[in-house]
mmCIF file of C-alpha atoms and ligand atoms in Angstrom:
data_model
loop_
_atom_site.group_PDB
_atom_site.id
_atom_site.type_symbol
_atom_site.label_atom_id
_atom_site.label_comp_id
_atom_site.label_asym_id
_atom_site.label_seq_id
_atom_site.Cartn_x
_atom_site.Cartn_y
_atom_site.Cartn_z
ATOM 1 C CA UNK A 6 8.805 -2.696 24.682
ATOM 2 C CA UNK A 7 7.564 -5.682 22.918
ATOM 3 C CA UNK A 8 8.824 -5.914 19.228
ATOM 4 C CA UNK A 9 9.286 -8.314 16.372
ATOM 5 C CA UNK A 10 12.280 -9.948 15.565
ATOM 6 C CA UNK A 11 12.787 -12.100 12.164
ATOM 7 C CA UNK A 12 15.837 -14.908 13.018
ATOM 8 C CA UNK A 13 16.019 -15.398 9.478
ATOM 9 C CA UNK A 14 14.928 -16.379 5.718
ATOM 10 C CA UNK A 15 12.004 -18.517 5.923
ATOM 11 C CA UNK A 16 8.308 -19.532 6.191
ATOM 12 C CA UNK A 17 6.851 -16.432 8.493
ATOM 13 C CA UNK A 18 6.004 -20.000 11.467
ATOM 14 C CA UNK A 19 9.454 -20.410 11.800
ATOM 15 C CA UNK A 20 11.274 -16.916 11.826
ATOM 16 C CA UNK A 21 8.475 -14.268 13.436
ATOM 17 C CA UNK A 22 9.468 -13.716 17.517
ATOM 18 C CA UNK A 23 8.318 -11.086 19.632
ATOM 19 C CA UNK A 24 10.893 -9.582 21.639
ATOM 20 C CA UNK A 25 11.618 -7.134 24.432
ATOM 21 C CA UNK A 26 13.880 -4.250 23.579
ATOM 22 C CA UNK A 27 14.486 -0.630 24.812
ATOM 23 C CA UNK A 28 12.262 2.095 24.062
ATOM 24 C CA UNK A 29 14.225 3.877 21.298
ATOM 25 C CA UNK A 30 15.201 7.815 21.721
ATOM 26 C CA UNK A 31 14.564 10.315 18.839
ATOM 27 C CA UNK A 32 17.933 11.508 17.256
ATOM 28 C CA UNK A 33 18.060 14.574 15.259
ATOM 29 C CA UNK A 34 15.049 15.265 13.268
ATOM 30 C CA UNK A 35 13.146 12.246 14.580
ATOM 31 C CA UNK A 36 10.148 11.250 16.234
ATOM 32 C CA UNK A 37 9.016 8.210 18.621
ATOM 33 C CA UNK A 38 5.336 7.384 18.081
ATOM 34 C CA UNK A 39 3.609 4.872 20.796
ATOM 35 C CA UNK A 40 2.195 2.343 17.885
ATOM 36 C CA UNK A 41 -1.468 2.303 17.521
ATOM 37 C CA UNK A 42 -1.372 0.140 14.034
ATOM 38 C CA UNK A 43 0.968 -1.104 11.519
ATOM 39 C CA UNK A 44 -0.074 -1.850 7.812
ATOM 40 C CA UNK A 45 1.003 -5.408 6.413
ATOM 41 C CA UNK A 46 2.015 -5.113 3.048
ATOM 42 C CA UNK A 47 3.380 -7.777 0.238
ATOM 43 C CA UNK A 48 6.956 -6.523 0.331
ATOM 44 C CA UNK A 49 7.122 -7.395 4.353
ATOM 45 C CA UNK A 50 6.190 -11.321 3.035
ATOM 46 C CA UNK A 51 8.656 -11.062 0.627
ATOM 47 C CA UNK A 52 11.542 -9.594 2.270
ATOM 48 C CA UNK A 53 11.230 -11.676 4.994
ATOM 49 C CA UNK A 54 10.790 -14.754 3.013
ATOM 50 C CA UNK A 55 14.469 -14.162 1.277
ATOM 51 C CA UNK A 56 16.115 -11.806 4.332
ATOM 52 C CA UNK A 57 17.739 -9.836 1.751
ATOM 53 C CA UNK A 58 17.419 -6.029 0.343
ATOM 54 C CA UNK A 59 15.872 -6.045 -2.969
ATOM 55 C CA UNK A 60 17.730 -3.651 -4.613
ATOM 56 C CA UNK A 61 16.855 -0.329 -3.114
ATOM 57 C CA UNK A 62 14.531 -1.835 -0.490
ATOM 58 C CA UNK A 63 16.508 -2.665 2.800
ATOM 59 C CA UNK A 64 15.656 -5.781 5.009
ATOM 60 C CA UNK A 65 16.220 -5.143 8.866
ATOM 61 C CA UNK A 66 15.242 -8.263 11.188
ATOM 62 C CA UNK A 67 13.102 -5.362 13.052
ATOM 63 C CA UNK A 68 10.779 -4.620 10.227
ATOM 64 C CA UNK A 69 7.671 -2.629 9.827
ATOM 65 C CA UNK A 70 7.181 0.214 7.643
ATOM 66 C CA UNK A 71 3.433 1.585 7.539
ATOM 67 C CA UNK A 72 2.474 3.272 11.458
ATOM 68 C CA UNK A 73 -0.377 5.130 13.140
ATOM 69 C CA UNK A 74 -0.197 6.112 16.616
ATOM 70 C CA UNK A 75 0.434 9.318 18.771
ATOM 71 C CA UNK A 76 3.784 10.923 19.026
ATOM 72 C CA UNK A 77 5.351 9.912 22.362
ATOM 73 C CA UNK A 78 8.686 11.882 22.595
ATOM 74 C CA UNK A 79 10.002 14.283 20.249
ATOM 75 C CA UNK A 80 13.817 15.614 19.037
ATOM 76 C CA UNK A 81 15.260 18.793 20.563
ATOM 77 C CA UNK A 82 15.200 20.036 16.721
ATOM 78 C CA UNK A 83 11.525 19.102 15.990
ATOM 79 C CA UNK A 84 8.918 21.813 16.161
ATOM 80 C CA UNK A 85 6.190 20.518 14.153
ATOM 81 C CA UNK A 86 5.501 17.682 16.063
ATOM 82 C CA UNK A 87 4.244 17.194 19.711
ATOM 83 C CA UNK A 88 3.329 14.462 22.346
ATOM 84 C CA UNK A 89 0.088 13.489 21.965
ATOM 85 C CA UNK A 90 -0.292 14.832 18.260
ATOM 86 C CA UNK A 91 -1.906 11.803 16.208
ATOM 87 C CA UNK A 92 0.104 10.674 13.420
ATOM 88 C CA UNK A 93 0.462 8.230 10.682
ATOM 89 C CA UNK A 94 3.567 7.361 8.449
ATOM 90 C CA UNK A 95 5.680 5.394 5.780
ATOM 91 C CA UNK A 96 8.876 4.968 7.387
ATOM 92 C CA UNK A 97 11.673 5.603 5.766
ATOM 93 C CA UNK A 98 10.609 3.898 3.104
ATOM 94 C CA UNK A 99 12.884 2.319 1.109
ATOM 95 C CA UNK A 100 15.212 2.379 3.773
ATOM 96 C CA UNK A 101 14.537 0.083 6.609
ATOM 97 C CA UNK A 102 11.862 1.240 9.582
ATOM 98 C CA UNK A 103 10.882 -0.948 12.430
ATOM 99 C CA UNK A 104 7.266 -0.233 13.501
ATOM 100 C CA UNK A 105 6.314 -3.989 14.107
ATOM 101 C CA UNK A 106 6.524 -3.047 17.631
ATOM 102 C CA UNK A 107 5.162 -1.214 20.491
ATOM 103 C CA UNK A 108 7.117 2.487 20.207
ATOM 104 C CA UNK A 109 8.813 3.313 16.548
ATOM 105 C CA UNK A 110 11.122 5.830 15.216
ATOM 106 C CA UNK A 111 10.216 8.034 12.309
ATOM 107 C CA UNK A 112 11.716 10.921 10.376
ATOM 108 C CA UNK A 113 9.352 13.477 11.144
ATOM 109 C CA UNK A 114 9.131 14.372 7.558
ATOM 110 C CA UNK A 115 7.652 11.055 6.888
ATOM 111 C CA UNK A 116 4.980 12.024 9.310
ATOM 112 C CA UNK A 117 1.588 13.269 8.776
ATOM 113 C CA UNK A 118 -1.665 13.974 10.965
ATOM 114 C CA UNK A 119 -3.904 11.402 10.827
ATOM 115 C CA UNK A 120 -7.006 12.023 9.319
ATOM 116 C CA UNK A 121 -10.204 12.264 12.151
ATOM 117 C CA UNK A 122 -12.300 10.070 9.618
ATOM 118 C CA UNK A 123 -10.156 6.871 10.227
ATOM 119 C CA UNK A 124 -9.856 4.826 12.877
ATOM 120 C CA UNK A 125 -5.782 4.293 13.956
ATOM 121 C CA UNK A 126 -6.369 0.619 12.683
ATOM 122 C CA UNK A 127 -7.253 2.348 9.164
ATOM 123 C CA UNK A 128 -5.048 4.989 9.565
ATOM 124 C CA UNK A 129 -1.858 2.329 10.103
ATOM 125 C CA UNK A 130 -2.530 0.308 7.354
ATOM 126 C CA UNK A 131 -3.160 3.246 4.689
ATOM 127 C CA UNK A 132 0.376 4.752 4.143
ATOM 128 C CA UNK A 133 2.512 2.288 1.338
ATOM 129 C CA UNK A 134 -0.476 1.432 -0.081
ATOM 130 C CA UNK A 135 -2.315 5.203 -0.513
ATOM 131 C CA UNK A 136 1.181 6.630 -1.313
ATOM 132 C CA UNK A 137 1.929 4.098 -3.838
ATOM 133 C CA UNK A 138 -1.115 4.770 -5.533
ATOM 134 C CA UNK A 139 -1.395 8.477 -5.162
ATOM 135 C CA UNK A 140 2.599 8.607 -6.821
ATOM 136 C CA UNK A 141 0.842 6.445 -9.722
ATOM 137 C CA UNK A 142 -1.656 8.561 -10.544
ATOM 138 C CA UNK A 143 0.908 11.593 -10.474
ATOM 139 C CA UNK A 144 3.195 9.134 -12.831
ATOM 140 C CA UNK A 145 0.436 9.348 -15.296
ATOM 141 C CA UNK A 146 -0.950 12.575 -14.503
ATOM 142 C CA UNK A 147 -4.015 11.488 -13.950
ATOM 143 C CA UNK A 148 -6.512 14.263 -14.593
ATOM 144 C CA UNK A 149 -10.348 15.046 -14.156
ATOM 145 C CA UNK A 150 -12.384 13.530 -17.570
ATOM 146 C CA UNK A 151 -9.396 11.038 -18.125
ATOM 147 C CA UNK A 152 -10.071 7.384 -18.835
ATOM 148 C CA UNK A 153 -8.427 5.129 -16.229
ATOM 149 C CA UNK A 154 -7.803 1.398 -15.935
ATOM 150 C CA UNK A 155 -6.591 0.035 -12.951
ATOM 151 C CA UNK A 156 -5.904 -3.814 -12.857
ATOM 152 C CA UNK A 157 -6.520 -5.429 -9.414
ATOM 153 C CA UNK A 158 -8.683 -3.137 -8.253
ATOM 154 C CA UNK A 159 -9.567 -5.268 -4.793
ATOM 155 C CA UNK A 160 -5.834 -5.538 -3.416
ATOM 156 C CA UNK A 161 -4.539 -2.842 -0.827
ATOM 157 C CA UNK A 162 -2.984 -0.239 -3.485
ATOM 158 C CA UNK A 163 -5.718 -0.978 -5.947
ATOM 159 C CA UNK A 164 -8.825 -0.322 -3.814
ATOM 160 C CA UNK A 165 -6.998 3.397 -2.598
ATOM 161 C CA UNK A 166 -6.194 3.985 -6.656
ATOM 162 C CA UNK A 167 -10.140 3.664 -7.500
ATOM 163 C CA UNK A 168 -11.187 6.297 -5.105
ATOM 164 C CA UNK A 169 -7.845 8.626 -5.560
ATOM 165 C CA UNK A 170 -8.432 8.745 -9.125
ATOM 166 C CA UNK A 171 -11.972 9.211 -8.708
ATOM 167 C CA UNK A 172 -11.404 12.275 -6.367
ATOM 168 C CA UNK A 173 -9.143 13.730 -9.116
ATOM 169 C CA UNK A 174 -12.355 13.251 -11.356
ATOM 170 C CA UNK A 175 -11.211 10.470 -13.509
ATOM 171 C CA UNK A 176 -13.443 7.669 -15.007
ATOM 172 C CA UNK A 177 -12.740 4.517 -13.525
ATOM 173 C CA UNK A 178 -12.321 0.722 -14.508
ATOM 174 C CA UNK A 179 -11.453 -1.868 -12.427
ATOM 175 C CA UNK A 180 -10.930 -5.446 -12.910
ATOM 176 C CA UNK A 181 -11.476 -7.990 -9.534
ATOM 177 C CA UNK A 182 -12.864 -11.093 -8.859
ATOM 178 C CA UNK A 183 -16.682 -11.049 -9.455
ATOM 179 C CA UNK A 184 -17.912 -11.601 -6.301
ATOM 180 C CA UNK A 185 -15.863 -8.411 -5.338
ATOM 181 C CA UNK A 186 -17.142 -6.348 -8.089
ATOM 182 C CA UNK A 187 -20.088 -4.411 -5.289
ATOM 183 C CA UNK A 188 -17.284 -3.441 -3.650
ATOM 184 C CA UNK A 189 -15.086 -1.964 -5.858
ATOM 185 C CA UNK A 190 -18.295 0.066 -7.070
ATOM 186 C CA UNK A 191 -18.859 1.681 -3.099
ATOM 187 C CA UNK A 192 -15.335 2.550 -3.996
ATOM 188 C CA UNK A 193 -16.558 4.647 -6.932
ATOM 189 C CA UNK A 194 -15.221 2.250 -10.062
ATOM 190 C CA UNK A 195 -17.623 3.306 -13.173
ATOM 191 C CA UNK A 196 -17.083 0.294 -14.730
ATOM 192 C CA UNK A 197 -15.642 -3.444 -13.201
ATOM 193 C CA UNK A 198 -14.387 -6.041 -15.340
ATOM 194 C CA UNK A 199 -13.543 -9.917 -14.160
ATOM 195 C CA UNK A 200 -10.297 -10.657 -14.778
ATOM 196 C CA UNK A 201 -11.176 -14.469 -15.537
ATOM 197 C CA UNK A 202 -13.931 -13.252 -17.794
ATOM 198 C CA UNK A 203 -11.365 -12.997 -21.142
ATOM 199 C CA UNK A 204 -14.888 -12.121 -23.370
ATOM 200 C CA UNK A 205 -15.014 -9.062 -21.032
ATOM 201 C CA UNK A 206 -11.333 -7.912 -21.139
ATOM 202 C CA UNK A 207 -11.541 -8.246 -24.956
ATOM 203 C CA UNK A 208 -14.319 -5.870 -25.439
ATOM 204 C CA UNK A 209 -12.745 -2.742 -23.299
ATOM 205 C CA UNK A 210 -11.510 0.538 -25.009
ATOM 206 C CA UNK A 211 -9.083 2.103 -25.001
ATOM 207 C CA UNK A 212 -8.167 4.732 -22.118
ATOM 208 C CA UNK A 213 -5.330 7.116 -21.009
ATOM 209 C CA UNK A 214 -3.687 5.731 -18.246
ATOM 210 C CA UNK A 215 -3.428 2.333 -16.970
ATOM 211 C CA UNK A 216 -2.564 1.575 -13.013
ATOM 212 C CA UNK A 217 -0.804 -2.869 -13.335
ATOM 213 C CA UNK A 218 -1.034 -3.834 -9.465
ATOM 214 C CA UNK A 219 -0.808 -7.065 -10.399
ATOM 215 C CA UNK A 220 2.456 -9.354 -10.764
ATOM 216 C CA UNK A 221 2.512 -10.494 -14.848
ATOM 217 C CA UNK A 222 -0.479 -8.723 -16.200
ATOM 218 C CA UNK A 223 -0.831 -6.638 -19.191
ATOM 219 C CA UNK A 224 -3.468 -4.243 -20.044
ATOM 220 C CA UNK A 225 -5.865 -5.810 -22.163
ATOM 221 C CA UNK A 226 -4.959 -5.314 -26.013
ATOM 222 C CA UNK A 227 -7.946 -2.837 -26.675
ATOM 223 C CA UNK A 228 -7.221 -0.664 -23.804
ATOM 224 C CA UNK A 229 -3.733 0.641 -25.054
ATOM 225 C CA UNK A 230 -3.912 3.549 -27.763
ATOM 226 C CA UNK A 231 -1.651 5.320 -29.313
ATOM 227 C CA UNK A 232 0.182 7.688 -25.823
ATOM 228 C CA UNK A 233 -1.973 5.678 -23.082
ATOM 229 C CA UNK A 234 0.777 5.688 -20.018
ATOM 230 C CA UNK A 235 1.309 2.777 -18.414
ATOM 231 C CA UNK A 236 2.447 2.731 -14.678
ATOM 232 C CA UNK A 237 3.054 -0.611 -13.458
ATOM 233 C CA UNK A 238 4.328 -1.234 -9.644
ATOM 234 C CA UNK A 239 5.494 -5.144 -10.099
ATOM 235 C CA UNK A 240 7.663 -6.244 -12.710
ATOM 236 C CA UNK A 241 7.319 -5.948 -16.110
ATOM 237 C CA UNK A 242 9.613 -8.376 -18.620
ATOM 238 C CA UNK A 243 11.820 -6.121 -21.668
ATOM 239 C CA UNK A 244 9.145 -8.509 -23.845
ATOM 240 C CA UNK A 245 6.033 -6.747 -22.664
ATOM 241 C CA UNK A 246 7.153 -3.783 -22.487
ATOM 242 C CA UNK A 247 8.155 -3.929 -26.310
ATOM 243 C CA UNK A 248 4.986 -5.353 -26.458
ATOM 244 C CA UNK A 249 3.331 -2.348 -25.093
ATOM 245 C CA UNK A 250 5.366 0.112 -27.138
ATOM 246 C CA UNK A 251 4.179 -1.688 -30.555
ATOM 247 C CA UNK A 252 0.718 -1.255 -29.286
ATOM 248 C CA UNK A 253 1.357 2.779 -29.402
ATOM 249 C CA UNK A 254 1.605 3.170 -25.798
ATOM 250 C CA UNK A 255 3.904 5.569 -24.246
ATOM 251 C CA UNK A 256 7.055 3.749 -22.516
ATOM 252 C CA UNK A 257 6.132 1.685 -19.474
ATOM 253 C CA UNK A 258 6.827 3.695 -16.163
ATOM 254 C CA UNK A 259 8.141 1.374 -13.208
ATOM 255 C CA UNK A 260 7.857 3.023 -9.235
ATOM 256 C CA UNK A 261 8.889 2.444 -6.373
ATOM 257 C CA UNK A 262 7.185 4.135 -3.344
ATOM 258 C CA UNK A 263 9.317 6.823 -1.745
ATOM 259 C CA UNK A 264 8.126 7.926 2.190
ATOM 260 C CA UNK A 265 6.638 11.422 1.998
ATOM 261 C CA UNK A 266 4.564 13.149 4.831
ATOM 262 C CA UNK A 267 3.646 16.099 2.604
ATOM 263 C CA UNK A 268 1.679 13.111 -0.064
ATOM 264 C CA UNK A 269 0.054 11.880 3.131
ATOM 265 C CA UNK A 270 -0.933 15.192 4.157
ATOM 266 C CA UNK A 271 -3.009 15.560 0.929
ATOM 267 C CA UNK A 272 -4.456 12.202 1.209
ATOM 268 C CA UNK A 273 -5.456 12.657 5.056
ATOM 269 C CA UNK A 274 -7.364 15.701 3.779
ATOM 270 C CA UNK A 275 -9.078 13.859 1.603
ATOM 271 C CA UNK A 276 -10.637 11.179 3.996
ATOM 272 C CA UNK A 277 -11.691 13.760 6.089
ATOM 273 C CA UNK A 278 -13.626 15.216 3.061
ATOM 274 C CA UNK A 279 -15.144 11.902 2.442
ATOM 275 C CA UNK A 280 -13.385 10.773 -0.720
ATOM 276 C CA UNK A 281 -10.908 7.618 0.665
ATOM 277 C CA UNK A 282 -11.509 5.196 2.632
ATOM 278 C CA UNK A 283 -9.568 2.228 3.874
ATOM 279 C CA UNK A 284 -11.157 -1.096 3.356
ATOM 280 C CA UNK A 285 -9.864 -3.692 6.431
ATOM 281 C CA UNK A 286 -9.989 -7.388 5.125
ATOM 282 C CA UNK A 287 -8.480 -8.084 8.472
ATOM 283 C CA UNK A 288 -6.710 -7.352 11.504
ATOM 284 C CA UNK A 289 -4.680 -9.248 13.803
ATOM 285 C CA UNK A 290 -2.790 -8.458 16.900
ATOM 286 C CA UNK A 291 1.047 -8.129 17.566
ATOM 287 C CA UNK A 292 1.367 -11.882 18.286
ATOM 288 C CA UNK A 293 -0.501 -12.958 16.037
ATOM 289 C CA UNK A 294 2.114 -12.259 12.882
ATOM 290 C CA UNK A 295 1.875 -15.041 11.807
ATOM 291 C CA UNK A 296 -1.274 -15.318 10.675
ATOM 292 C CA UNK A 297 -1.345 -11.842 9.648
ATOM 293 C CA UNK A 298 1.624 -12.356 7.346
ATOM 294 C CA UNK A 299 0.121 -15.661 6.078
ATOM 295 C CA UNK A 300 -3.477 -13.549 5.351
ATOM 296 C CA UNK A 301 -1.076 -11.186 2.908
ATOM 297 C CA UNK A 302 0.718 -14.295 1.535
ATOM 298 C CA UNK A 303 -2.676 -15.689 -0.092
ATOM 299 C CA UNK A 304 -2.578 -12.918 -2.671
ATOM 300 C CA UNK A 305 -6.553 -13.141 -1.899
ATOM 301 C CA UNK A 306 -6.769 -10.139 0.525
ATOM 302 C CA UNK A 307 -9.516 -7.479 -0.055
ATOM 303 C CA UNK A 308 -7.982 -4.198 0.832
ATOM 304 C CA UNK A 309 -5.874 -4.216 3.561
ATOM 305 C CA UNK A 310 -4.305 -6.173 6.374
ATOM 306 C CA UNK A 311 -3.265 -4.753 9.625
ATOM 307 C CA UNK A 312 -1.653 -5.134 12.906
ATOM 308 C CA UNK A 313 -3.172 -3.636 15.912
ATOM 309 C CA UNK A 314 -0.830 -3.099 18.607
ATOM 310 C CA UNK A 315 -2.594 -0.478 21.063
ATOM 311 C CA UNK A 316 -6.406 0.341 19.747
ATOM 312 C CA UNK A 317 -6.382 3.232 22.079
ATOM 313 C CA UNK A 318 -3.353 5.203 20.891
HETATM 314 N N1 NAP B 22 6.437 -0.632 -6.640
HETATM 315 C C1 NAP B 22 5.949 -0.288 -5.447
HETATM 316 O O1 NAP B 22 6.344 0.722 -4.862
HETATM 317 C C2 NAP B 22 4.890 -1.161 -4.816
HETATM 318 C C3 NAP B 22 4.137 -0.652 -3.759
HETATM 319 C C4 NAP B 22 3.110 -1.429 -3.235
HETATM 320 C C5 NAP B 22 2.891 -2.705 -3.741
HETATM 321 N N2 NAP B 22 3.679 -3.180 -4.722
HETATM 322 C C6 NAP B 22 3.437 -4.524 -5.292
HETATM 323 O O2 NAP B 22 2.199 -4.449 -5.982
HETATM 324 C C7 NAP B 22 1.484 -5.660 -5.868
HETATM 325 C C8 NAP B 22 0.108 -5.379 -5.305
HETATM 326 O O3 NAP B 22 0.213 -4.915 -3.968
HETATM 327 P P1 NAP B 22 -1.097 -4.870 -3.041
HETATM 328 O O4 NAP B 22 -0.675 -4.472 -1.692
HETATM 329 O O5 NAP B 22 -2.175 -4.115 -3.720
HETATM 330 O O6 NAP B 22 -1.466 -6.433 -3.063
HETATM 331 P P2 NAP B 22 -2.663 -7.225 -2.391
HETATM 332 O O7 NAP B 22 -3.481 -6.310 -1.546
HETATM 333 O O8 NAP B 22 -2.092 -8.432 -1.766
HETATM 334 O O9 NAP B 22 -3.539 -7.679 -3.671
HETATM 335 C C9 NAP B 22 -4.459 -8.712 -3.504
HETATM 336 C C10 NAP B 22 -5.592 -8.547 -4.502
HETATM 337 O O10 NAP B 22 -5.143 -8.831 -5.821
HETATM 338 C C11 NAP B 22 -6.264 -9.355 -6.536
HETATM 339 N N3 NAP B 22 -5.824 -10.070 -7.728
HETATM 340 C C12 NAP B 22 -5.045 -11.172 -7.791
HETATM 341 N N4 NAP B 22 -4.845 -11.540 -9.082
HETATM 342 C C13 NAP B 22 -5.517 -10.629 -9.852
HETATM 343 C C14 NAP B 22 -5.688 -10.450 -11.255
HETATM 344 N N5 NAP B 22 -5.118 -11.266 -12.154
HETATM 345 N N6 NAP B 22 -6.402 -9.380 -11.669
HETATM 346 C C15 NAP B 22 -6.988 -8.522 -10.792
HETATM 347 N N7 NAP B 22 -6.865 -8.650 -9.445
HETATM 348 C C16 NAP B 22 -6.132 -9.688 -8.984
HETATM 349 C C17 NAP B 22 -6.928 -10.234 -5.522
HETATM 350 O O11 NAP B 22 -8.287 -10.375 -5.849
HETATM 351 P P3 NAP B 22 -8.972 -11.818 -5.963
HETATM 352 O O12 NAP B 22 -8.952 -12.408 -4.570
HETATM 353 O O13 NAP B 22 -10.315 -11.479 -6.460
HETATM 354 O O14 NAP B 22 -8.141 -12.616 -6.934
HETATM 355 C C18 NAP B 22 -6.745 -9.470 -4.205
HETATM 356 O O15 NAP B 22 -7.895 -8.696 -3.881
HETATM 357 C C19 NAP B 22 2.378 -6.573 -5.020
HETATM 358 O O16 NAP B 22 3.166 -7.357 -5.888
HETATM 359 C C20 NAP B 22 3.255 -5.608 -4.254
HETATM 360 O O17 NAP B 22 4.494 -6.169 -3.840
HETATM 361 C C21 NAP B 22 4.671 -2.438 -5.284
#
């Protein structure tokens, strides 16, 4: 089977090959999936820029986490999975997975049934993103009536947190780029702020729980009250989060996305009730990782990114 193979740290034009391996076997409590789609998401830039685990998260030169497809073999011990059943997964994540290819391994706890509402394109490049912002919302306990900011509302996690807090019957802000603001309101934000426009940060108040999706940003000044929770997914410096603190809010919560099929589940059943969708900025094809991974690197990316490997899986 055809799959990728990273030769090193470095700009994605000089490390990304494609390469032909063996189709891998299940072991124990494992699943092989014929790809359909694989998500694209800032960590695989990053990790492949510096070829190096960051901290918990493991590099592999066969990377790939997010998948869609239909289960092509299955373990002896496996009985809730069968060939043929359609699928989608985080693998392993934060352990390494390998789904850049054409057939890929995964736990089958990390698996879920992918929803009928999505194509496998959506389907594959849903998974870090929705569970990332679905475990958000459960950091804060995000709850129907609450007031929610989410900053970077366009980007792959922030565009699934809009319409997963909405279905939990939150009131939404988003901040984006104007000329992305439409969009974020099909997504069902209440209210949409420009993130250049400082007048407009200034003058928002203040709300329970704030979603940071984006690297070095704080929640406006007005927005923090006395217990507002504050979930950020990118770094956050010991300054600002005294910062925060001093502003009354309740101490900063840093995740880090964990695989779960059960999550997924929950979120499938929601796109098939109509409340999440998965916005495609763009998709590419296996060889064309390069481009793909350069799309992600722009920071500029509206939604998500993904790899198509087999439409018809
Ligand atoms: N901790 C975790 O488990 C976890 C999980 C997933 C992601 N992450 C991290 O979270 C970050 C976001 O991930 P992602 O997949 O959502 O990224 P993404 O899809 O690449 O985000 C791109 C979006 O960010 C918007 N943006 C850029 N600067 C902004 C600003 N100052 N305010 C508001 N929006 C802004 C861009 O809009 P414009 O084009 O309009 O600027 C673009 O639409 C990354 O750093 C990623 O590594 C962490």
């Amino acid at each position: 089977m055809r799959s990728v193979k990273y030769s090193g740290a470095g700009p994605a034009s000089e490390v990304i090959s494609i390469t032909d391996i063996a189709i891998p076997t299940p072991g124990p409590g494992e699943v092989v999936v014929k790809v359909g789609a694989a998500g694209l998401n800032p960590v695989d830039v990053k990790i492949r820029a510096a070829a190096t685990d960051f901290g918990p998260i493991k590099y592999s030169d066969r990377p790939g986490w997010d998948v869609a497809g239909v289960v092509a073999t299955v373990a002896p011990d496996v009985s809730a999975w069968s060939p043929g059943d359609r699928v989608f997964a985080l693998a392993a994540f934060p352990a390494a997975a390998h789904t850049l290819a054409e057939y890929a391994v995964v736990a089958a706890g990390d698996l879920a049934a992918a929803p009928d509402a999505w194509t496998i394109a959506q389907a594959g490049a849903a998974p870090l993103a929705a569970l990332t912002a679905w475990q958000a919302l459960e950091a804060a306990a995000v709850g129907a009536g609450q007031r929610v900011l989410v900053l970077g509302g366009a980007g792959g996690v922030g565009h699934l947190a809009i319409q997963l807090a909405k279905a939990r019957g939150a009131e939404v802000t988003a901040t984006a780029s104007a000329a992305k603001h439409q969009l974020l309101r099909s997504w069902g934000a209440d209210h949409v702020v420009d993130y250049r426009d400082e007048h407009a940060l200034a003058s928002l108040t203040g709300v329970d729980a704030v979603i940071v999706t984006v690297d070095g940003t704080l929640p406006p000044r007005g927005t923090v009250t006395e217990g507002t929770a504050v979930i950020t997914i990118t770094g956050l410096s010991a300054d600002d989060s005294a910062l925060l603190a001093e502003w009354g809010a309740a101490p900063v919560e840093r995740i880090l996305v964990a695989a779960s099929g059960g999550q997924l589940a929950e979120i499938a059943a929601l796109a098939d009730a109509g409340e999440v969708e998965v916005h495609l900025d763009s998709e590419f094809g296996l060889d064309e990782l390069v481009a793909a991974q350069e799309r992600v690197e722009s920071g500029r990316v509206t939604g998500k990114v993904v790899v198509v490997i087999d439409r018809d899986a």
